[in-house]
Tab-separated table of C-alpha atoms in Angstrom:
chain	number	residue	atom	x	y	z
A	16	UNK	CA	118.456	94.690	87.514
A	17	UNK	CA	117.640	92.866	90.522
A	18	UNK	CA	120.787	91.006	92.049
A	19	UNK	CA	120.000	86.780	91.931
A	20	UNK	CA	120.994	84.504	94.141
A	21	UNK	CA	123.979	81.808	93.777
A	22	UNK	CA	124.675	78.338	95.151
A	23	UNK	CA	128.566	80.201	96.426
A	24	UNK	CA	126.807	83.712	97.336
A	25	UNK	CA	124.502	81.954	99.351
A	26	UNK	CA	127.321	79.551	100.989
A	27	UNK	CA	129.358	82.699	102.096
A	28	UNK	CA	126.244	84.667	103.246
A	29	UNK	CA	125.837	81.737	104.942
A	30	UNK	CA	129.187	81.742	106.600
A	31	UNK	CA	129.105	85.393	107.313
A	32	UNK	CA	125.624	85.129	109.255
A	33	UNK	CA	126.872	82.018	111.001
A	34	UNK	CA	130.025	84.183	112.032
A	35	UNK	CA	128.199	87.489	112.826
A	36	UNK	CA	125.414	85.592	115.283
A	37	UNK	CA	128.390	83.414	117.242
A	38	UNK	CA	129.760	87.099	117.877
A	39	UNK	CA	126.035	88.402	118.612
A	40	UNK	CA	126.220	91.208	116.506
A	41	UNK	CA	123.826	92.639	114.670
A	42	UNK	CA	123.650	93.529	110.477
A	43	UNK	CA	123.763	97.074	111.758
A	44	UNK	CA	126.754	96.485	114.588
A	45	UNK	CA	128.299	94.682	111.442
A	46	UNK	CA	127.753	97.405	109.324
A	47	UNK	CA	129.473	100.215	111.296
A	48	UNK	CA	132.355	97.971	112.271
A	49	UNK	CA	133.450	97.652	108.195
A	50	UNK	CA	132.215	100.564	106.810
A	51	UNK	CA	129.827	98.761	104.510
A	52	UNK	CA	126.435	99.421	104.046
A	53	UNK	CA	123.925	97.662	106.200
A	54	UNK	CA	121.997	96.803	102.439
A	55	UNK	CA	125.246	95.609	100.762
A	56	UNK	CA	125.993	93.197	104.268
A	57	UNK	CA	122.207	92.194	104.026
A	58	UNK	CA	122.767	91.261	100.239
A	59	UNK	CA	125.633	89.145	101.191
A	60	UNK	CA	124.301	87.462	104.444
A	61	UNK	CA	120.912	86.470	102.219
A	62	UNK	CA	122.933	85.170	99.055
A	63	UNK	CA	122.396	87.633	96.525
A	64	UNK	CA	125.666	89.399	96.159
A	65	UNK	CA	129.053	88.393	96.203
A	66	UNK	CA	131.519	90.089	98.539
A	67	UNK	CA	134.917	90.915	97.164
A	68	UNK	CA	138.015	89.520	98.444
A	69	UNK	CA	138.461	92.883	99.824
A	70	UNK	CA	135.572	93.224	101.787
A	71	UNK	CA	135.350	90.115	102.649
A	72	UNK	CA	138.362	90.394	104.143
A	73	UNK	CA	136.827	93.368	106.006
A	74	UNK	CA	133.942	91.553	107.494
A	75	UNK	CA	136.577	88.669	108.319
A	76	UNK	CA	138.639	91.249	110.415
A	77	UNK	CA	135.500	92.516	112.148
A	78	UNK	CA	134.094	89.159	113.151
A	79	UNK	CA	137.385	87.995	114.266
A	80	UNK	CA	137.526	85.053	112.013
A	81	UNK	CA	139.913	84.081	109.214
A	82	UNK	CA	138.840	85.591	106.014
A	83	UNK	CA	139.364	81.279	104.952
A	84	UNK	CA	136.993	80.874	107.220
A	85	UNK	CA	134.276	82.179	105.708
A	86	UNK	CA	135.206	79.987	102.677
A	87	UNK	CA	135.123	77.039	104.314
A	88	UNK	CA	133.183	74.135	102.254
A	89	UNK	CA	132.953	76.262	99.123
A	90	UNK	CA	133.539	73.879	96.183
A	91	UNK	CA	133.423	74.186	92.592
A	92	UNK	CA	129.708	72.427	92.539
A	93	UNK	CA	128.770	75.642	93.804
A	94	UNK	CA	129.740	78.091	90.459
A	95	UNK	CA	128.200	75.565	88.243
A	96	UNK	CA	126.557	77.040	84.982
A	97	UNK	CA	122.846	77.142	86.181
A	98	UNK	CA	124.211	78.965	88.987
A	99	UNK	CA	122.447	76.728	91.363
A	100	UNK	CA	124.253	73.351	93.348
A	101	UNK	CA	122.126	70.420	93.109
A	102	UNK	CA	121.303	69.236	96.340
């Protein structure tokens, strides 16, 4: 089953690529630094997976950012039930 995007998936990937670029790293760089797979931290950075708190406490620690801070302006609006914020 192909993973689907969400309104908060896509918010955090957001935050992650944000994070990752300011550092000028690459997906790869990124990769190695965790210990994820480069496919799992593309899935995240382009909204179609959700990273754990646990990993994304990993990619936090490898950016150099507050795990928080990849959270910041997620609200509720963005788990609604179509899975989709209204813009």
């Amino acid at each position: 089953m192909p993973r689907v995007a969400s309104a908060a998936a896509e918010h955090i990937g957001a935050q992650i690529v944000g994070a990752r670029t300011r550092r000028k790293m690459t997906q790869d760089q990124l990769a190695a630094a965790t210990g994820i797979d480069s496919s799992n931290i593309r899935s995240y950075e382009g909204g179609r997976a959700t990273p754990s708190i646990h990993t994304l406490i990993r990619i936090a620690t490898a950016l150099d950012v507050e795990p928080g801070s990849l959270l910041d302006g997620l609200t509720l609006a963005h788990f609604s039930a179509s899975g989709r914020r209204a813009s």
